[in-house]
mmCIF file of C-alpha atoms and ligand atoms in Angstrom:
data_model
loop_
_atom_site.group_PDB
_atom_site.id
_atom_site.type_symbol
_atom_site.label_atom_id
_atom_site.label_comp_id
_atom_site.label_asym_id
_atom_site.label_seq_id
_atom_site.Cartn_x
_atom_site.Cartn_y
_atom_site.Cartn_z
ATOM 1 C CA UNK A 1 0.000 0.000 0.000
ATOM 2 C CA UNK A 2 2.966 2.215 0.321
ATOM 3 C CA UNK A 3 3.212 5.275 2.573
ATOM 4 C CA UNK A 4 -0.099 6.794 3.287
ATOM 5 C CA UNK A 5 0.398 8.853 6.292
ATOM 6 C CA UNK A 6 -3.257 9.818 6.179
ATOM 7 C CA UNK A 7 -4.422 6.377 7.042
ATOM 8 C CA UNK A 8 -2.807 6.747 10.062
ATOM 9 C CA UNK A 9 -5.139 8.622 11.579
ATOM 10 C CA UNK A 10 -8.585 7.996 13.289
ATOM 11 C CA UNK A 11 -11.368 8.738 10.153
ATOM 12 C CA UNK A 12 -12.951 11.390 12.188
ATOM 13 C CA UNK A 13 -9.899 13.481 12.815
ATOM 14 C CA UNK A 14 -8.629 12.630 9.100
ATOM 15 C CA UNK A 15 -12.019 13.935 8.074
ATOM 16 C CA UNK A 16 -11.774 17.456 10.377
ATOM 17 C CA UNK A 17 -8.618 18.418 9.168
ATOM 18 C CA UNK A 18 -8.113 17.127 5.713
ATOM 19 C CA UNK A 19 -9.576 21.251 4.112
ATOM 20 C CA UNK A 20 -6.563 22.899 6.097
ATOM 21 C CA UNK A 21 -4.119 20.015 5.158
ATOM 22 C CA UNK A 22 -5.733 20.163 1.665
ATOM 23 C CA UNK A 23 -5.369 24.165 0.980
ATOM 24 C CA UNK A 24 -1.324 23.818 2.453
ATOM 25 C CA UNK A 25 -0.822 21.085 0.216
ATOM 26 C CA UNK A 26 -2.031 23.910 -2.638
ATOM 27 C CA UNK A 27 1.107 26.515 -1.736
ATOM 28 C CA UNK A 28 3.190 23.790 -3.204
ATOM 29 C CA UNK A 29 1.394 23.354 -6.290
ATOM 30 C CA UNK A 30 0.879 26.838 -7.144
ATOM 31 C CA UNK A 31 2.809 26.311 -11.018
ATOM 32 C CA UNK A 32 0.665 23.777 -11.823
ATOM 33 C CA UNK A 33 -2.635 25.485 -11.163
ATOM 34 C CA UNK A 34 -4.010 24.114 -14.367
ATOM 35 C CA UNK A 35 -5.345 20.409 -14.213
ATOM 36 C CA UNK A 36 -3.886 17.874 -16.591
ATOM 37 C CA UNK A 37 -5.410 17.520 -20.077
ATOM 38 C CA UNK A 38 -6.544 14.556 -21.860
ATOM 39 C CA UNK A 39 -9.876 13.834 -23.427
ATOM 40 C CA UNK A 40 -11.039 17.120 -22.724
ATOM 41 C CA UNK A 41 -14.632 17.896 -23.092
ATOM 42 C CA UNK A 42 -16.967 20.735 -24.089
ATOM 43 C CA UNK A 43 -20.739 20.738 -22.895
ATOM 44 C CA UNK A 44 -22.907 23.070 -22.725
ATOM 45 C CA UNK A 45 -20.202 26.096 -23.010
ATOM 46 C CA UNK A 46 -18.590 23.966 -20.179
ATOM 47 C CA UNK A 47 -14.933 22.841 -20.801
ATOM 48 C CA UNK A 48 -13.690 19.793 -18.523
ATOM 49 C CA UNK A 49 -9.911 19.897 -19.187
ATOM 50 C CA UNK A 50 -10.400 15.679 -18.343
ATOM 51 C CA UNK A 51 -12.947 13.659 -17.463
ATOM 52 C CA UNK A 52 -12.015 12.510 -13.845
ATOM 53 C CA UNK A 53 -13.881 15.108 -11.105
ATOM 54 C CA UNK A 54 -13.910 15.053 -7.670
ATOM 55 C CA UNK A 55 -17.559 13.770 -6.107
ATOM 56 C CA UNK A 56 -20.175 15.413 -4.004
ATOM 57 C CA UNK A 57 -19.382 15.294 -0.116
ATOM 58 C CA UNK A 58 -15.366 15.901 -0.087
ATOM 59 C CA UNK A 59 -15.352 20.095 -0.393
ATOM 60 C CA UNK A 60 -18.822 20.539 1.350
ATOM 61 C CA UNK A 61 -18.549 24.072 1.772
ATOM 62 C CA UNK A 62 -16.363 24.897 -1.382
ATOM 63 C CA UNK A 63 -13.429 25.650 0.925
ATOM 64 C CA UNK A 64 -10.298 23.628 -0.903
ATOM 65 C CA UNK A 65 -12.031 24.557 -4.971
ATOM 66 C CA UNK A 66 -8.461 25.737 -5.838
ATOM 67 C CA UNK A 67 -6.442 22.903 -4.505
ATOM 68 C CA UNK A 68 -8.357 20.415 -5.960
ATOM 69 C CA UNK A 69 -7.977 22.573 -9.917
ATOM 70 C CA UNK A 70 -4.095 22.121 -8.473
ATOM 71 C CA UNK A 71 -4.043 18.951 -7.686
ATOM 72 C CA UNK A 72 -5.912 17.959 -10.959
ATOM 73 C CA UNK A 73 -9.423 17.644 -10.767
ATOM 74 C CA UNK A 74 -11.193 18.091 -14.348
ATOM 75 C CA UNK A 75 -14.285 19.493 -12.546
ATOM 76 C CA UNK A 76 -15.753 19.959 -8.894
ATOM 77 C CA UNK A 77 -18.989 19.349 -7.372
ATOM 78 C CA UNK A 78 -19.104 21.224 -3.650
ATOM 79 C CA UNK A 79 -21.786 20.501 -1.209
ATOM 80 C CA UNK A 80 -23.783 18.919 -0.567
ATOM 81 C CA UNK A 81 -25.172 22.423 0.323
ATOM 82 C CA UNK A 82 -28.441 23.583 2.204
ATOM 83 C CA UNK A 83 -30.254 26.770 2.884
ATOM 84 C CA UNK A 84 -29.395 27.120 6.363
ATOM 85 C CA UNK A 85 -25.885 25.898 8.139
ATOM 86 C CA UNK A 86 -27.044 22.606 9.837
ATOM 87 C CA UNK A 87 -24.818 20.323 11.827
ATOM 88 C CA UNK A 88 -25.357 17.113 10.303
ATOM 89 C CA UNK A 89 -26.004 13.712 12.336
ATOM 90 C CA UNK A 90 -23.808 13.303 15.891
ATOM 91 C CA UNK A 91 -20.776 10.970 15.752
ATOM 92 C CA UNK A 92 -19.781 8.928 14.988
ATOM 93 C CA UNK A 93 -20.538 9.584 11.288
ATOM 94 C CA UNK A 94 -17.369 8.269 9.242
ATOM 95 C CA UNK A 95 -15.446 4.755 9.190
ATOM 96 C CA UNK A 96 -13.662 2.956 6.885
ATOM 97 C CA UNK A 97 -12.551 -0.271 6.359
ATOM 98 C CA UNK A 98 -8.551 -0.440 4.639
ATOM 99 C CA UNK A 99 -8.504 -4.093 3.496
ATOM 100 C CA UNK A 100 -11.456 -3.804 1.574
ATOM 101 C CA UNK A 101 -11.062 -0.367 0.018
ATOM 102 C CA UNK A 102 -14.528 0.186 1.789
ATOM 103 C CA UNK A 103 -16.048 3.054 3.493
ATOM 104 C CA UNK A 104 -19.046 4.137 5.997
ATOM 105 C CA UNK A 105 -20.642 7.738 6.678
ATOM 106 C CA UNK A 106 -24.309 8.775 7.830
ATOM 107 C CA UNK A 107 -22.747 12.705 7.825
ATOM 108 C CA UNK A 108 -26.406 14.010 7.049
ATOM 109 C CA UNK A 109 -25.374 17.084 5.497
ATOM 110 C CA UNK A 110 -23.211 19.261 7.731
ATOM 111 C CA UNK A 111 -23.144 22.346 5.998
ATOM 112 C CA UNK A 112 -21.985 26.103 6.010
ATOM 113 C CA UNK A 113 -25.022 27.215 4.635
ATOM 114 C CA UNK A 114 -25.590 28.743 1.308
ATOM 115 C CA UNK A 115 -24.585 32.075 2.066
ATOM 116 C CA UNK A 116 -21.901 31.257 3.346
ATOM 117 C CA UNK A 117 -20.625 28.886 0.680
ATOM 118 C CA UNK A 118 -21.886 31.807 -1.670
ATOM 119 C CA UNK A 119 -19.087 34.204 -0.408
ATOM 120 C CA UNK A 120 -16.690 31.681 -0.906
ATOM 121 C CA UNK A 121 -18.150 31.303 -4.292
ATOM 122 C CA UNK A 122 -17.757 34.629 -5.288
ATOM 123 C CA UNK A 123 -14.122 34.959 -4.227
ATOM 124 C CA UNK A 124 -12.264 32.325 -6.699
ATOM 125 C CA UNK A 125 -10.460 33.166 -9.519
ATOM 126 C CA UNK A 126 -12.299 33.764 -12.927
ATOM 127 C CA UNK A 127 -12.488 32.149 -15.518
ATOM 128 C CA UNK A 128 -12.502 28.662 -13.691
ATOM 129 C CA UNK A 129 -9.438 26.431 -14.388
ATOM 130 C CA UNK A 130 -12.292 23.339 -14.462
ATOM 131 C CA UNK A 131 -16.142 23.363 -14.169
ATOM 132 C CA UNK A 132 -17.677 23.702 -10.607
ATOM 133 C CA UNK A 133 -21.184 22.272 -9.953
ATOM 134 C CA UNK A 134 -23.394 22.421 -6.875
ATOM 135 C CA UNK A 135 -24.438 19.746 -4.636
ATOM 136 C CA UNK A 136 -27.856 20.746 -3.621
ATOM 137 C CA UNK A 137 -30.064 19.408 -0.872
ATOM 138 C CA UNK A 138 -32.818 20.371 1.894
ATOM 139 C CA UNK A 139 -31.967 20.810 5.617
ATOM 140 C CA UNK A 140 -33.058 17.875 7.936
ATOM 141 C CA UNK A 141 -36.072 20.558 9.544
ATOM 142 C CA UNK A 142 -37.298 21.149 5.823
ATOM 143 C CA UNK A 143 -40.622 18.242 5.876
ATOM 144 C CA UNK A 144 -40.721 16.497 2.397
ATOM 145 C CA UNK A 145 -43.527 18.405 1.370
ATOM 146 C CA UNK A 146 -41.825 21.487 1.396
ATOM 147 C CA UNK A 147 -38.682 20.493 0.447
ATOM 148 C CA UNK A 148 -39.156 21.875 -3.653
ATOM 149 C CA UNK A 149 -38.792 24.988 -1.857
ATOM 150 C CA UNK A 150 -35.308 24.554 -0.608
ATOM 151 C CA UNK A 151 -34.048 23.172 -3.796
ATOM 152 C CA UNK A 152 -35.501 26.161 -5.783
ATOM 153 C CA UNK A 153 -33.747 28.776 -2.825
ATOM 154 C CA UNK A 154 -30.512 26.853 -3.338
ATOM 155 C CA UNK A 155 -30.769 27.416 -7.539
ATOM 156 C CA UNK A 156 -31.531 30.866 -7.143
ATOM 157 C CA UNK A 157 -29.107 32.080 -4.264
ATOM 158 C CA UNK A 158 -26.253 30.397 -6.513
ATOM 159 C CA UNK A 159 -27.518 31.203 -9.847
ATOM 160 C CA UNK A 160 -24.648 32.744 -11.611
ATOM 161 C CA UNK A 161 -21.509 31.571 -9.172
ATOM 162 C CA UNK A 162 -21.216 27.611 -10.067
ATOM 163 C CA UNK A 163 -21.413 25.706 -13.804
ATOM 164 C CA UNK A 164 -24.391 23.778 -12.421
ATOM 165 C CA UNK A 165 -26.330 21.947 -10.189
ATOM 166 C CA UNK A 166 -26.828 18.236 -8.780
ATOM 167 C CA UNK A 167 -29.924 17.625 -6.865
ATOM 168 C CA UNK A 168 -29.113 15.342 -4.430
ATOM 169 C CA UNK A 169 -31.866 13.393 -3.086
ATOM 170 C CA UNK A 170 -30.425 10.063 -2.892
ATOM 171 C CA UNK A 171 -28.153 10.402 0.073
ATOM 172 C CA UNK A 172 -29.562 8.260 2.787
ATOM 173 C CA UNK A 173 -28.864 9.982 5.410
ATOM 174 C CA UNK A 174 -31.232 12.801 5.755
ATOM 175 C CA UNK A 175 -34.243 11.024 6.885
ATOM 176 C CA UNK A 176 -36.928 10.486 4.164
ATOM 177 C CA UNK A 177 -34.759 11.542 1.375
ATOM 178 C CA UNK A 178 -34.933 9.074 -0.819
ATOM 179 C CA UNK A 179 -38.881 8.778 -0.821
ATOM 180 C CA UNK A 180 -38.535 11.689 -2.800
ATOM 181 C CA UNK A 181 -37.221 9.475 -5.635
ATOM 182 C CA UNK A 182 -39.729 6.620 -6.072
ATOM 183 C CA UNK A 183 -41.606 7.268 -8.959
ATOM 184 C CA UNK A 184 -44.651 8.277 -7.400
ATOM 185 C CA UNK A 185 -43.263 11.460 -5.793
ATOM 186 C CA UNK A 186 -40.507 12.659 -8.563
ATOM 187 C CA UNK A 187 -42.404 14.404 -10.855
ATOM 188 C CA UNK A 188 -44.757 16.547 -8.528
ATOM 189 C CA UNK A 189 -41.373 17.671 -6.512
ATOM 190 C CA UNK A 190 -38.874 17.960 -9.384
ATOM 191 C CA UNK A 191 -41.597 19.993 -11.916
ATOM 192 C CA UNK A 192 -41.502 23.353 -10.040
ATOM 193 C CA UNK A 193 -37.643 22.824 -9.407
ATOM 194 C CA UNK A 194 -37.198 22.970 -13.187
ATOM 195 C CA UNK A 195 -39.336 24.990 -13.647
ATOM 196 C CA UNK A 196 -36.936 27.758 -11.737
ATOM 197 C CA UNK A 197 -33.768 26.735 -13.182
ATOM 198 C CA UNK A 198 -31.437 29.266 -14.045
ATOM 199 C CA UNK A 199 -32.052 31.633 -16.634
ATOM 200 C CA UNK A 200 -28.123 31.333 -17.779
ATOM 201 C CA UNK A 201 -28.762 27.794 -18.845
ATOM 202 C CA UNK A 202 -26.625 26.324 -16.176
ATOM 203 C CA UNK A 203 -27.386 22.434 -16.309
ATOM 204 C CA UNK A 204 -29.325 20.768 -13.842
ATOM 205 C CA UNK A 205 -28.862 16.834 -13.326
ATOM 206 C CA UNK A 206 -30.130 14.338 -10.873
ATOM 207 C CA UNK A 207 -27.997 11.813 -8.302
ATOM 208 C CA UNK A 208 -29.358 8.975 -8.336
ATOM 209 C CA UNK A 209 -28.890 6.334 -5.608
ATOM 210 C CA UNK A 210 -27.512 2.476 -6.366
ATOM 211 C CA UNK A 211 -30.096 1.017 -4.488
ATOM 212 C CA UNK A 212 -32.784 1.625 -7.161
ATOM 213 C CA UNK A 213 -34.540 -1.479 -8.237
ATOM 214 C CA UNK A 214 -34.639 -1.920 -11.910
ATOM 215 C CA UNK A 215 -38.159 -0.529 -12.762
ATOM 216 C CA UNK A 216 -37.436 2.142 -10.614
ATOM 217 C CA UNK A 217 -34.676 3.387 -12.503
ATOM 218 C CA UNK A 218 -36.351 3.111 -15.646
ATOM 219 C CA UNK A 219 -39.440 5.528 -14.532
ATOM 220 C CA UNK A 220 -36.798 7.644 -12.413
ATOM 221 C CA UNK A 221 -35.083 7.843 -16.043
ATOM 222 C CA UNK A 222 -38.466 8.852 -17.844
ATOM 223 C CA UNK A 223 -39.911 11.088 -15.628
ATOM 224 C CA UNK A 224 -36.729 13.239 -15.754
ATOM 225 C CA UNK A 225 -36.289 13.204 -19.334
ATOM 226 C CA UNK A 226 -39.519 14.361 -19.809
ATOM 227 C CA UNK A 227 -39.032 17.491 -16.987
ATOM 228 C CA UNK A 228 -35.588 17.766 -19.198
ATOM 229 C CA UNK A 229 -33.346 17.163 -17.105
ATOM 230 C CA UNK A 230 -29.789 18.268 -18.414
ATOM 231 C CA UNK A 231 -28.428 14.557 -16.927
ATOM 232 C CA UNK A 232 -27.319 12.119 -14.014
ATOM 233 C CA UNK A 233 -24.545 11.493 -11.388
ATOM 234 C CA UNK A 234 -24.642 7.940 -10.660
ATOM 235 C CA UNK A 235 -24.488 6.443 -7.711
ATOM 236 C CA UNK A 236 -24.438 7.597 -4.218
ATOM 237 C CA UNK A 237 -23.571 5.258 -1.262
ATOM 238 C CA UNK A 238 -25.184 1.936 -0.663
ATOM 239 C CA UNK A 239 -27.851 1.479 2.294
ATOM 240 C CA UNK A 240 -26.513 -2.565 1.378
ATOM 241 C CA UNK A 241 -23.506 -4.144 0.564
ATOM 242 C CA UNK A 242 -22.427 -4.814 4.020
ATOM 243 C CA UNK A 243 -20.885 -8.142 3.651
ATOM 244 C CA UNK A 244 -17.546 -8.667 5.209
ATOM 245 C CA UNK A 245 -17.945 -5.558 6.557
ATOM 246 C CA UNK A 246 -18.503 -4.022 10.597
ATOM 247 C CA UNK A 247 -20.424 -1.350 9.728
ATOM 248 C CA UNK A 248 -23.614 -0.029 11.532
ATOM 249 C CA UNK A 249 -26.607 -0.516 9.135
ATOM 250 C CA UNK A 250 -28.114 2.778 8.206
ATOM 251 C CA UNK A 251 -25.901 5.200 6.995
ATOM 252 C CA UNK A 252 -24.056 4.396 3.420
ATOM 253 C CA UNK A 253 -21.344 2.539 1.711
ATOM 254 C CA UNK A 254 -19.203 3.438 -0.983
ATOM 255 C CA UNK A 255 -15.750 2.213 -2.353
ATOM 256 C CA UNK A 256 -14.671 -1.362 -3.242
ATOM 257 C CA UNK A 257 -17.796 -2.967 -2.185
ATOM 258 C CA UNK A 258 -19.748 -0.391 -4.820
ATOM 259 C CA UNK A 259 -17.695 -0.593 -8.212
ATOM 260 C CA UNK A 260 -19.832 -3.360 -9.505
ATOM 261 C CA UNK A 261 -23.216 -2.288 -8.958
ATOM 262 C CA UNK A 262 -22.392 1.294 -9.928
ATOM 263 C CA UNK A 263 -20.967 -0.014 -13.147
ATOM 264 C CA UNK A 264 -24.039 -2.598 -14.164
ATOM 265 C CA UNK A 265 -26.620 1.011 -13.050
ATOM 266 C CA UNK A 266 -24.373 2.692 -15.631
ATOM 267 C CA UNK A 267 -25.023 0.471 -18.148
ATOM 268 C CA UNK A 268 -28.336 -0.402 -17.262
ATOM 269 C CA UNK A 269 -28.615 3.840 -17.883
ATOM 270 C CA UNK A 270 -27.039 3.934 -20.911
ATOM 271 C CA UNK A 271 -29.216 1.011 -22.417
ATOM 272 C CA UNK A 272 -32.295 2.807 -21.459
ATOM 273 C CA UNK A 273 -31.608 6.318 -22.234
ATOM 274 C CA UNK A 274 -30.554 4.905 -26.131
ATOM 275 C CA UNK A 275 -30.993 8.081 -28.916
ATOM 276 C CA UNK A 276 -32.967 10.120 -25.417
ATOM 277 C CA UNK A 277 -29.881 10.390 -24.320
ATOM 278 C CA UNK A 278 -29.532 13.395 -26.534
ATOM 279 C CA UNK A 279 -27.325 16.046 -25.291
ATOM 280 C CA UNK A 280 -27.927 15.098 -21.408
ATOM 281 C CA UNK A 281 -24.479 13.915 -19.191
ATOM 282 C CA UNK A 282 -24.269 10.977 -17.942
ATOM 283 C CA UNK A 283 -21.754 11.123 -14.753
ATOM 284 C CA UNK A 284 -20.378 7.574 -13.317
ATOM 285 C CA UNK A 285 -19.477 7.508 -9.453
ATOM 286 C CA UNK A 286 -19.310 4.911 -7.025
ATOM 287 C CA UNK A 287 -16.168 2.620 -6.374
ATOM 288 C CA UNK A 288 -13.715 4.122 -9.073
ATOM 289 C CA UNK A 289 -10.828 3.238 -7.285
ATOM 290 C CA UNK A 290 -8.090 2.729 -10.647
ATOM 291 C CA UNK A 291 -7.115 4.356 -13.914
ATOM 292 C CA UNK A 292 -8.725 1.066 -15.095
ATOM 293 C CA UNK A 293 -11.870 1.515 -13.339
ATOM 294 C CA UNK A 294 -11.945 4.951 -14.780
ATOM 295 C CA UNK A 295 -11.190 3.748 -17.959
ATOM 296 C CA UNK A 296 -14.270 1.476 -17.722
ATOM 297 C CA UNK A 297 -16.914 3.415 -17.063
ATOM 298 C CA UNK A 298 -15.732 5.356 -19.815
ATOM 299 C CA UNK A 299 -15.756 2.566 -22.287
ATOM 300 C CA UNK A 300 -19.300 1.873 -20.295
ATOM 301 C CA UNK A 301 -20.186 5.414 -22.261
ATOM 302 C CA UNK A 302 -19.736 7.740 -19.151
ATOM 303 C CA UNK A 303 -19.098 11.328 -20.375
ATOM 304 C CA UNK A 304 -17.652 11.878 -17.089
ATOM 305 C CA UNK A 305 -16.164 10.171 -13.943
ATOM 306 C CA UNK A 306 -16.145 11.553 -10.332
ATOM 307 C CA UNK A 307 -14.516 9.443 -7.030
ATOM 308 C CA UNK A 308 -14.450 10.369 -3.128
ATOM 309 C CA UNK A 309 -13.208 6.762 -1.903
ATOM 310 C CA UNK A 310 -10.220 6.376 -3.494
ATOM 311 C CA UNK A 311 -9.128 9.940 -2.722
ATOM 312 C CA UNK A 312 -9.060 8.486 1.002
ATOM 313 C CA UNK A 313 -6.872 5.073 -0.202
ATOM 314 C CA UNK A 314 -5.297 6.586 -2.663
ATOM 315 C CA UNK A 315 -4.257 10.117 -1.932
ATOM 316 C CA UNK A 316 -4.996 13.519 -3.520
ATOM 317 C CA UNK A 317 -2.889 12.729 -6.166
ATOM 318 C CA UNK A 318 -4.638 10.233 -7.325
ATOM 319 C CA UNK A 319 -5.829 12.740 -10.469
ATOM 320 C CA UNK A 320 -2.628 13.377 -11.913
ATOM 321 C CA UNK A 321 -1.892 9.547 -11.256
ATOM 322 C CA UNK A 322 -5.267 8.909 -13.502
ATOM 323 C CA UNK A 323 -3.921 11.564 -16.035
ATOM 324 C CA UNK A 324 -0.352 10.190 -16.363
ATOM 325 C CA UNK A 325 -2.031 6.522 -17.753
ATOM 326 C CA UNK A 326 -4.724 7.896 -19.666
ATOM 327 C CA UNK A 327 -1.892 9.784 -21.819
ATOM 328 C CA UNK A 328 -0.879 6.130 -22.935
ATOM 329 C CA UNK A 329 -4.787 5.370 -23.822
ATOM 330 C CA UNK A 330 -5.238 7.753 -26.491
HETATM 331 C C1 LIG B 1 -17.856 10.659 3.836
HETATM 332 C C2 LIG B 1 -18.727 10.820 2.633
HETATM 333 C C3 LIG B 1 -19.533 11.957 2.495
HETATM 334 C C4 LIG B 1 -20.355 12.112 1.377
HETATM 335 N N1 LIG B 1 -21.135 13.239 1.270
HETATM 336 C C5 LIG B 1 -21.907 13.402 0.154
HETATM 337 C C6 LIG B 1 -22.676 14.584 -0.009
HETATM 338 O O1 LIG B 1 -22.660 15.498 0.827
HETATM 339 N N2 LIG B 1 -23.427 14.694 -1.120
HETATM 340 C C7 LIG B 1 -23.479 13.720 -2.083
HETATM 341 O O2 LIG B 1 -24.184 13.865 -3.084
HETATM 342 N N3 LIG B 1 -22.736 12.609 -1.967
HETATM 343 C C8 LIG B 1 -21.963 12.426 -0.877
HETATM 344 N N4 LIG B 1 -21.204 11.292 -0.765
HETATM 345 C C9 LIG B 1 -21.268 10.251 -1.828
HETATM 346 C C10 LIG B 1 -20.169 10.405 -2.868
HETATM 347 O O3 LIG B 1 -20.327 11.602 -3.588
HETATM 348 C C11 LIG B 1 -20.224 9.246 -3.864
HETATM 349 O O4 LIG B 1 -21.449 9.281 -4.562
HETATM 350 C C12 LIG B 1 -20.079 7.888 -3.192
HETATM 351 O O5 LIG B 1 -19.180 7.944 -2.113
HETATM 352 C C13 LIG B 1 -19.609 6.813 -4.183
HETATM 353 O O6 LIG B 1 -18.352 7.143 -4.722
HETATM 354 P P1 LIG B 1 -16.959 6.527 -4.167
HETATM 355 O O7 LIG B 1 -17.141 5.037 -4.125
HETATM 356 O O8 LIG B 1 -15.914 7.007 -5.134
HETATM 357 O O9 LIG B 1 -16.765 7.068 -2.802
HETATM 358 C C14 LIG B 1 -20.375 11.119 0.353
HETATM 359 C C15 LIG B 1 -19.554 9.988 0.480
HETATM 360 C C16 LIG B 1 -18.734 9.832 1.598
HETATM 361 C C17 LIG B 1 -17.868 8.605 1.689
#
């Protein structure tokens, strides 16, 4: 495994101080601000300078976006963000498992708040060195009923500071989420969120979770094409996929244990989105933990690739690693 000082700390405290390790680690990477290229990208007047990003949950509250363009992300999703700062669930929330490349958190969305993370937003550099999206999602007080409304504040507040949006209601850790989901509540809460997306054009796509059953993806996947959805981030952590593993059963799994069920959702998506796919992106997450695997879910007909697991058993330089093998695949 080598020398990964980082896994020899206690999750909790690796998770606490990793943004003020991470922006440090930036001083020294200053001349190579730009991320690596290969198979760049344009969408949408977005350019991805590669097609490896960094996944929803790592820079919550956008606090390390220009160490990760350093250290070689091709584009950035911050948040998950809500209206109002919230805590998140009490500890512990994080554990991981080294052997089996596997990880555990029920964080619930511990957030800055939007203003907050709006400031921030405002600060960085323009024009970005790689696309930034926003993780959006409702604070744990918001009921289901009303949480549209949360969503929609969260598009308008950052309308005009990030790339675009990801509506995250697939973590399963903010109690209820998912419900929102099944087929028979997507459309009514996802029509008036579309119906207030941004005036600039910024895309709007949907993270889906991998615990879908297979007729539930396929209405998830026409209900959104027909509320155009601009695409999908697939998958979010696991409420399953505990075997071989000591980890509490609620909160989620991602890593090792994940790579094969987020692949077969991928192409499961793929088959069924066929000539709807149109213009829409089609993001692959969930145990990419190799140039290989990234390699695959490209082949798989990803137009992107995000990871948060391997950045914890791998290191943050585990995008320039990526972009170093993918020179030799073109
Ligand atoms: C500690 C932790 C926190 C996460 N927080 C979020 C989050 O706030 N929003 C979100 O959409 N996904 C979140 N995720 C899910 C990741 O974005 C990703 O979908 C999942 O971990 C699968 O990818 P991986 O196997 O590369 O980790 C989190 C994952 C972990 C491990």
């Amino acid at each position: 495994m080598g020398l990964k000082p980082w896994l020899w700390l206690s999750p909790s405290l690796a998770h606490k101080i990793s943004p003020a390790a991470l922006n440090s680690l930036t001083l020294f990477s200053k001349a190579r601000r730009t991320p690596p290229q290969w198979r760049s990208w344009d969408w949408r007047g977005l350019h991805f300078p590669n097609r490896l990003g960094l996944a929803g949950g790592v820079d919550k509250d956008a606090q390390n976006v220009e160490a990760w363009w350093a250290l070689g992300a091709g584009f950035l999703e911050v948040g998950t963000i809500t209206p109002k700062p919230q805590p998140g669930n009490p500890p512990p929330v994080v554990d991981r498992n080294v052997s089996k490349e596997a990880l555990w958190n029920r964080l619930g969305f511990p957030s800055h708040g939007v203003k907050k993370v709006k400031q921030r937003l405002l600060k960085l550099k323009r024009p970005f060195a790689a696309p930034v999206f926003a993780n959006i999602g409702k604070n744990a007080a918001t009921s289901l009923d009303d949480a549209d409304g949360d969503y929609i504040e969260l598009l308008r507040e950052l309308e005009g500071t990030v790339d675009g949006f990801v509506i995250n209601i697939s973590s399963p850790n903010t109690k209820g989420l998912r419900e929102l989901l099944k087929p028979d509540r997507l459309r009514a809460f996802l029509t008036p969120i579309l119906e207030a997306r941004p005036k600039s054009g910024a895309p709007v796509l949907l993270k889906l979770s991998p615990d879908l059953e297979d007729n539930e993806l396929a209405a998830v996947l026409d209900i959104s094409i027909d509320l155009n959805i601009d695409g999908w981030v697939l998958t979010n952590t696991s409420q399953g996929l505990r075997e071989g593993l000591d980890f509490p059963v609620d909160g989620g799994v991602s890593g090792r244990p994940l790579t094969s069920r987020s692949l077969e959702l991928l192409k499961r998506t793929v088959a069924l989105l066929g000539p709807r796919r149109e213009n829409r992106a089609v993001i692959s997450v969930g145990g990419v933990m190799s140039a290989e695997d990234v390699a695959a879910r490209l082949a798989a007909g990803a137009d992107l690739v995000q990871v948060y697991s391997a950045l914890i058993f791998e290191g943050p330089y585990f995008f320039r690693k990526v972009g170093k093998e993918a020179a030799r695949w073109q």
